[in-house]
XYZ file of N, CA and C in Angstrom:
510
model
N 158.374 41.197 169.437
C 158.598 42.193 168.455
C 158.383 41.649 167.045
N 157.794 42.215 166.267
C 157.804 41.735 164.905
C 158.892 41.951 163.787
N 158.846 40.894 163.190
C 159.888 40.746 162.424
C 160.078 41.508 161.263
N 161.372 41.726 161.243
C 161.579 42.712 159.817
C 161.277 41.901 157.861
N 161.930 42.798 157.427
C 161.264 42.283 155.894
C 163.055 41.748 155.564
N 163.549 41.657 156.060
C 164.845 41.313 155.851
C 164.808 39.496 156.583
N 164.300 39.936 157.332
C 164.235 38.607 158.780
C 163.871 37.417 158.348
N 162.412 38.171 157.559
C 161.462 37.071 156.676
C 162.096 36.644 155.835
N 162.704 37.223 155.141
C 163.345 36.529 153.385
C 164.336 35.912 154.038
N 165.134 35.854 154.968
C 166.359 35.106 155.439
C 166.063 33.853 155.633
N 164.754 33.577 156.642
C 163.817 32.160 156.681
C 163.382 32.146 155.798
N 162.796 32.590 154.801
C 162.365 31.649 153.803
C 163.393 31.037 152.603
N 164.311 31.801 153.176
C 165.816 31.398 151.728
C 166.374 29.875 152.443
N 166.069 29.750 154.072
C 166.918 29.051 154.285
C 166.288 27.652 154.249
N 164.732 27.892 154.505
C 163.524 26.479 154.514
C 163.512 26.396 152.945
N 163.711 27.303 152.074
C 163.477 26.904 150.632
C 164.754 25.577 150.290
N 165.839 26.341 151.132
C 166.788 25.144 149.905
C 167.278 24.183 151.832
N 167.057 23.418 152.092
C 167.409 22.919 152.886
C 168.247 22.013 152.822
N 169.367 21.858 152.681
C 170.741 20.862 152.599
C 170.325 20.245 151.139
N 170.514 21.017 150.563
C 170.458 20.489 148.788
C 171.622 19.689 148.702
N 170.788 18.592 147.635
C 171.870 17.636 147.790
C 172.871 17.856 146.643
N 174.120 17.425 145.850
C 174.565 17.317 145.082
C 174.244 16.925 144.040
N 174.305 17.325 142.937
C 173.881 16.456 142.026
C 174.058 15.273 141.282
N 175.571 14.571 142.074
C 176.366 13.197 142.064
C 175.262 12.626 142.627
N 174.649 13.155 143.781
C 173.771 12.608 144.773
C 171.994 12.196 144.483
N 171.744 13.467 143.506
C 170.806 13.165 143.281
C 170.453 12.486 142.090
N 171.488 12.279 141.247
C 171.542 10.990 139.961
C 171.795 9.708 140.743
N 172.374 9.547 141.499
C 172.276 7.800 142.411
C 171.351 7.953 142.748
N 170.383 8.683 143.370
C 169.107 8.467 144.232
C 167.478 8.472 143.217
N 168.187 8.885 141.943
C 166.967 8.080 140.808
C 167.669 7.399 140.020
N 168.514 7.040 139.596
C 169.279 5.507 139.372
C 168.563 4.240 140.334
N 168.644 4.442 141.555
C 168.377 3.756 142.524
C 166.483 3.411 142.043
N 166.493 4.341 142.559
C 164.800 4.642 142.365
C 164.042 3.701 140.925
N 164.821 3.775 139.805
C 164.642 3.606 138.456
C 164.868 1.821 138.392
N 165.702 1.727 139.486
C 166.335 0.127 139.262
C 165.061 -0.738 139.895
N 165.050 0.056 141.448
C 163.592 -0.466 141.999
C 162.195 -0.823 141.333
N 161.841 0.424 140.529
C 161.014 0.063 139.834
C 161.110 -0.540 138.474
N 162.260 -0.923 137.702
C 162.155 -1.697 137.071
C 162.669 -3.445 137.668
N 163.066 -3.696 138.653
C 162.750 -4.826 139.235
C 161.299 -5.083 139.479
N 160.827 -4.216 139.977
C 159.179 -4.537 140.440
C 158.641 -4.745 139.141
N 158.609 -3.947 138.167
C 158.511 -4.218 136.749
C 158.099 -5.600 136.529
N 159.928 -6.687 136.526
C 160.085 -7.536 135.934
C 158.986 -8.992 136.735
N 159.291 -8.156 137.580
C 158.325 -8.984 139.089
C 157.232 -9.512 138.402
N 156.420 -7.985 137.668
C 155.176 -8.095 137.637
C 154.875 -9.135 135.982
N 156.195 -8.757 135.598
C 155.581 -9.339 134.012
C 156.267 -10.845 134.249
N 156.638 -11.490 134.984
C 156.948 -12.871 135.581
C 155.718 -13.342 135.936
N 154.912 -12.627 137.134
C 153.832 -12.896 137.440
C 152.567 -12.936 137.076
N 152.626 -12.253 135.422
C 151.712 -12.011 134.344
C 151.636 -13.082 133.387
N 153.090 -13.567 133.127
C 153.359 -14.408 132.190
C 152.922 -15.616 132.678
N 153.503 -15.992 133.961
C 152.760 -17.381 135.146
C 151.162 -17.316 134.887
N 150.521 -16.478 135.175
C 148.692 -16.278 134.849
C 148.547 -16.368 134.054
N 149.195 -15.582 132.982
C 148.516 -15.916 131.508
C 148.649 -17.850 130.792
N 149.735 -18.095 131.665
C 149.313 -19.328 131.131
C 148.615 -20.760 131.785
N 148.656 -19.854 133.403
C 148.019 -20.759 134.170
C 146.274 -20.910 133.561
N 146.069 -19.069 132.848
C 144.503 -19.206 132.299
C 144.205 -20.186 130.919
N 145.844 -20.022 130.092
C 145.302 -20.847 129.187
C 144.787 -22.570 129.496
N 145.393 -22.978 130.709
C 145.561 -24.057 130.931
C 143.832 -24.537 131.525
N 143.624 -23.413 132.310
C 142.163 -23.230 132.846
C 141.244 -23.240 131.653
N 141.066 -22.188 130.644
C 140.438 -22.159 129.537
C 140.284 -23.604 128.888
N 142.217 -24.383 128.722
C 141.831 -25.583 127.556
C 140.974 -26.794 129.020
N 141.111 -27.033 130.287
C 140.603 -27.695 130.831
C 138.708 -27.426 130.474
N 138.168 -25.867 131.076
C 136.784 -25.679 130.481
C 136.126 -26.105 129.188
N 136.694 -26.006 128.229
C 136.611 -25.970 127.012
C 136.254 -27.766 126.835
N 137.136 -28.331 127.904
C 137.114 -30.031 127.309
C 135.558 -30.510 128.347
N 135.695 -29.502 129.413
C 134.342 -30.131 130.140
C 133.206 -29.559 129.291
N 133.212 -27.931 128.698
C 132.076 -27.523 127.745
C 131.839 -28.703 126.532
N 132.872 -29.045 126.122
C 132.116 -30.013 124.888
C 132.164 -31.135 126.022
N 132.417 -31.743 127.021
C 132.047 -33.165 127.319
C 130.364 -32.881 127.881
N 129.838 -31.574 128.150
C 128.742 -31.294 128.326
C 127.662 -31.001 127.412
N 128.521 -30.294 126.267
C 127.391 -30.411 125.418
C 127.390 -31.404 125.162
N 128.375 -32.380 124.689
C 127.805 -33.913 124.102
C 127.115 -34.837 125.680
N 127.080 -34.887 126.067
C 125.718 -35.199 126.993
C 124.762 -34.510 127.055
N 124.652 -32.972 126.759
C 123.222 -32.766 126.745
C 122.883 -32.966 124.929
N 123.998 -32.753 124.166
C 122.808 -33.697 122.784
C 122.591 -35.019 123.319
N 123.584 -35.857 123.629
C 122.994 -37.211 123.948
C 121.233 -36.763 124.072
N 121.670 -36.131 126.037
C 119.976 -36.246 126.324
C 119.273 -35.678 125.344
N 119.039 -34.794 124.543
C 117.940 -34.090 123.504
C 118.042 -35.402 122.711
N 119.394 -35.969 121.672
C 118.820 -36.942 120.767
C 117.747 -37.815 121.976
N 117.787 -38.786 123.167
C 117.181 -39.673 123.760
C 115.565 -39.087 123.615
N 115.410 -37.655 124.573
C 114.226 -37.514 124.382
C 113.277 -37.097 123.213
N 114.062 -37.161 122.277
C 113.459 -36.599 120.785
C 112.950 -38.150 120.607
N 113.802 -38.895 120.485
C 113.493 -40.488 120.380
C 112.576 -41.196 120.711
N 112.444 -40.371 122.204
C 111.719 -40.776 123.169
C 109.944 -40.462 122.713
N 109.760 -39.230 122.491
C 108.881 -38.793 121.974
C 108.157 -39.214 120.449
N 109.079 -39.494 119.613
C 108.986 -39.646 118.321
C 108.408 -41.278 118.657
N 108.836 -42.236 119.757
C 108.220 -43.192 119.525
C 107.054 -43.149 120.647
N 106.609 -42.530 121.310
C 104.963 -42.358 121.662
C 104.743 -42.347 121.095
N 104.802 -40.989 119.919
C 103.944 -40.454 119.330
C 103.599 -41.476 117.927
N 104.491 -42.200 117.941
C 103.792 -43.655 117.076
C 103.065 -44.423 117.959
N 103.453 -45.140 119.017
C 102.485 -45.731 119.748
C 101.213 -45.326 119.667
N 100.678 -43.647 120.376
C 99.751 -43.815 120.445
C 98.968 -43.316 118.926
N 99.853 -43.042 117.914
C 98.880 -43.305 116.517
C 98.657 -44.422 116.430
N 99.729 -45.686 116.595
C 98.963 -46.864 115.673
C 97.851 -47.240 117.188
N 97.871 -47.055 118.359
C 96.880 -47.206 119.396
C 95.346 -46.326 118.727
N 95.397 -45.194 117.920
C 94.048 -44.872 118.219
C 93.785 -45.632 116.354
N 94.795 -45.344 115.440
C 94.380 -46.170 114.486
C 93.588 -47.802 114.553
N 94.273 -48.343 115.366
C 93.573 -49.285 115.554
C 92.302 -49.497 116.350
N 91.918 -48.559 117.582
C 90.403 -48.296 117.669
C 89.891 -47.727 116.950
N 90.121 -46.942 116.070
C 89.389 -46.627 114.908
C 88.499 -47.604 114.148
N 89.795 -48.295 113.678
C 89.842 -49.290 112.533
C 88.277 -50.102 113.194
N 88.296 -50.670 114.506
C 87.731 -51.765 115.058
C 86.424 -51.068 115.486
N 86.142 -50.068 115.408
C 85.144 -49.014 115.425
C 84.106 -49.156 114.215
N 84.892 -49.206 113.494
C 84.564 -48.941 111.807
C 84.267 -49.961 110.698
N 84.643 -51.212 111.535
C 84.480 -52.355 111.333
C 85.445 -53.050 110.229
N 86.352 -52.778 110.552
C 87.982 -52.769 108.905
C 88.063 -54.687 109.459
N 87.729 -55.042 110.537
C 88.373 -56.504 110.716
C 87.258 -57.330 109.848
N 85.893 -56.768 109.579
C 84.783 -57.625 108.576
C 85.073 -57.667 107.702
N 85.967 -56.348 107.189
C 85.684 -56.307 105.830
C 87.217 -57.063 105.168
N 88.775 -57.109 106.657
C 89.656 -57.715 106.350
C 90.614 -56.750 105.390
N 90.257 -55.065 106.332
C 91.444 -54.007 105.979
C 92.151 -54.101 107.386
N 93.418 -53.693 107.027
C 94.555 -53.238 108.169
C 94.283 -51.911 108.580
N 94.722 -51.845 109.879
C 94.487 -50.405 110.794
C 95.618 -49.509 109.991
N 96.623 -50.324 109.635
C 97.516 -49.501 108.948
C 97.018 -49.073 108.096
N 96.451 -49.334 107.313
C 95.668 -48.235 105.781
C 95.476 -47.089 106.531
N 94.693 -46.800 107.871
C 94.685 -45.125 107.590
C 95.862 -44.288 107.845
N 95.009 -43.024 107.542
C 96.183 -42.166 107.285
C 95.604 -40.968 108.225
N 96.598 -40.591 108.836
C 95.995 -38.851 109.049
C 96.861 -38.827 110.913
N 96.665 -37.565 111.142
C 97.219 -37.436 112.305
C 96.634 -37.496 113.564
N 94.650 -37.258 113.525
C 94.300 -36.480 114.859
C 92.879 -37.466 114.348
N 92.283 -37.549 115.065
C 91.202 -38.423 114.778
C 90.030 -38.189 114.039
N 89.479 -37.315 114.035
C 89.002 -36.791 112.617
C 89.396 -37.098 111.446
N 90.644 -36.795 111.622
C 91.632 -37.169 110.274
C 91.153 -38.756 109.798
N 91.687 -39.620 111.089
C 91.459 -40.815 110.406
C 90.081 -41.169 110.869
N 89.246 -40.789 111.102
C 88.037 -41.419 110.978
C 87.146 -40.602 109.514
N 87.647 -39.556 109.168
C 87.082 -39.272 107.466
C 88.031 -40.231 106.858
N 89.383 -40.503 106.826
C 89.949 -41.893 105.934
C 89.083 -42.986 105.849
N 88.901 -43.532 107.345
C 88.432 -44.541 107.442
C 86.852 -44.595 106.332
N 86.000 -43.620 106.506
C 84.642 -43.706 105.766
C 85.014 -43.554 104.266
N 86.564 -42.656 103.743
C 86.450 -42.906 102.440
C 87.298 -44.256 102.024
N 87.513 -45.278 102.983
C 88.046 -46.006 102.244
C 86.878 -47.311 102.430
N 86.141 -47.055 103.423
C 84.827 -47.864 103.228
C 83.682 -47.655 102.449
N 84.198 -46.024 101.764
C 83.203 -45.863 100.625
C 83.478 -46.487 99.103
N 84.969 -46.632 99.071
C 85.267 -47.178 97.822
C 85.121 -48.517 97.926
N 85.423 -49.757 99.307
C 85.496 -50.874 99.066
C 84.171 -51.716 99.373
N 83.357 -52.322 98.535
C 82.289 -52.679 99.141
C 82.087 -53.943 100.061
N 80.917 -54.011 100.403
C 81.003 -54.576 101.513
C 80.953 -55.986 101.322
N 80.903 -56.897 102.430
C 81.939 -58.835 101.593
C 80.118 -58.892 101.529
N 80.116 -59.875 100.737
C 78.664 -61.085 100.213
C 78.722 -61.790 101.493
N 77.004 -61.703 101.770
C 77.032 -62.418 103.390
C 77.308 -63.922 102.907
N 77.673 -64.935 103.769
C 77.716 -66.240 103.105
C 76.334 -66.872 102.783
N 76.055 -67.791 101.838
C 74.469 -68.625 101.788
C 74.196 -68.990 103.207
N 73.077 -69.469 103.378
C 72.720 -70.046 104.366
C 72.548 -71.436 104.108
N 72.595 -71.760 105.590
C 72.833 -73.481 105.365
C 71.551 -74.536 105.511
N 70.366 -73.395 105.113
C 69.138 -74.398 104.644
C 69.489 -75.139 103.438
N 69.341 -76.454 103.750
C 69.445 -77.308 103.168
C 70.818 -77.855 102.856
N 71.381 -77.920 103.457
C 72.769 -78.384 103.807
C 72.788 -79.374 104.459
N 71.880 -79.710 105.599
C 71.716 -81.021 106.600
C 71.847 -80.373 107.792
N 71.783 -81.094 108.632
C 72.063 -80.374 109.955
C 73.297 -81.032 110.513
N 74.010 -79.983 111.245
C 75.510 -80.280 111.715
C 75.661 -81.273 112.795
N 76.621 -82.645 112.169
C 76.452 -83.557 113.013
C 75.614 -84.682 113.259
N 74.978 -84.539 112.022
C 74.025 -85.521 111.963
C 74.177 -86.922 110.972
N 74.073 -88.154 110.587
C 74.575 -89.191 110.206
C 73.977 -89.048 108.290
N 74.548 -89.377 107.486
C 74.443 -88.774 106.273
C 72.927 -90.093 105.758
N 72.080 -89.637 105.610
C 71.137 -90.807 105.649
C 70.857 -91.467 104.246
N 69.642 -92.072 103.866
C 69.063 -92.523 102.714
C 68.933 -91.594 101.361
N 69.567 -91.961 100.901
C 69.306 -90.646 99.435
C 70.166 -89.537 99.554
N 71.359 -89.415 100.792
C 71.867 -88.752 100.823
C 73.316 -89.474 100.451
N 74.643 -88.755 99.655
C 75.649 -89.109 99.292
C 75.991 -89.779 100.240
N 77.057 -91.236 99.671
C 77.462 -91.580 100.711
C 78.607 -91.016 101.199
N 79.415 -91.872 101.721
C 80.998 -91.811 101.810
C 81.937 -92.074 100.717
N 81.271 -93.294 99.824
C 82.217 -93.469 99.058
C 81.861 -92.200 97.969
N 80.803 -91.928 97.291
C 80.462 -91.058 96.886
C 81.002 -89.801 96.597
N 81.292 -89.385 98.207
C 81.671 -87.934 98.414
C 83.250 -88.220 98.293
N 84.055 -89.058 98.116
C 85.239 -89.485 97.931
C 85.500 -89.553 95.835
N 84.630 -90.244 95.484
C 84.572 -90.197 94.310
C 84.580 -88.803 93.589
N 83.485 -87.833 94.048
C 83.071 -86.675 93.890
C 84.389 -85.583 93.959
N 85.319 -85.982 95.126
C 86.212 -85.479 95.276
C 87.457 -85.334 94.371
N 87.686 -86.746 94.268
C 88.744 -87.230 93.016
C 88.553 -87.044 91.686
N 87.074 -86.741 91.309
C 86.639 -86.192 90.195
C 87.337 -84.667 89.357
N 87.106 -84.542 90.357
C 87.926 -83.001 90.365
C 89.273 -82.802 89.300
């Protein structure tokens, strides 16, 4: 049989309020509630405060390996800057000096060091203007008539005592 309109509102009055509690009852039961979560609270900012300084501790440890790293990698950059900077002399004074010996600087009794320039062009136009300004040495006389080397100083030629006299003359 179906239910009346009286029937209905009776169940729903009685599922609406179902053993309501007191209201002594329901201030302890968020008291309660309120305490819980501010324990969990304190929990959490204990366990915040522990991290936050376990990170600072992490941070100042990184921080000492970041600079013990950068100062080894300047180390390595100063080494290979060093490293480079002295090839790159080597092989200048290396091609300066085939230059030089090219050009003939040991006849004339210039240093490879006089030139100047970076790339070889460079110093091989040095090299021709500095063999254009310095001229070239006086070949020595020749030794016609000098005697021949090794040979015993003969008749009409100075003697010994002579060339001793000649000397002290001086």
């Amino acid at each position: 049989m179906p239910k009346t309109e009286e029937e209905i509102a009776a169940e729903a009055a009685a599922t609406a309020a179902p053993a309501t509690k007191t209201i002594e009852e329901q201030l302890a039961a968020s008291q309660a509630e309120a305490e819980k979560w501010k324990s969990l609270s304190r929990k959490n900012e204990e366990r915040a405060t522990a991290n936050a300084d376990k990170a600072l501790k992490l941070d100042e440890i990184e921080a000492a390996n970041q600079s013990e790293q950068e100062k080894l990698l300047a180390r390595a950059e100063a080494a290979e800057s060093k490293l480079a900077e002295i090839d790159a002399k080597s092989t200048a004074a290396t091609l300066r000096e085939e230059i030089a010996k090219e050009k003939g600087f040991e006849d004339r009794k210039i240093p490879a060091t006089a030139l100047r320039g970076l790339t070889r062009e460079e110093l091989e136009s040095h090299a021709d203007e500095i063999l254009a300004l310095l001229p070239a040495p006086p070949e020595a006389p020749s030794a016609d008539g000098q005697g021949g080397a090794g040979t015993r100083i003969g008749d009409g030629d100075m003697s010994a005592d002579d060339i001793v006299a000649a000397a002290t003359a001086r």
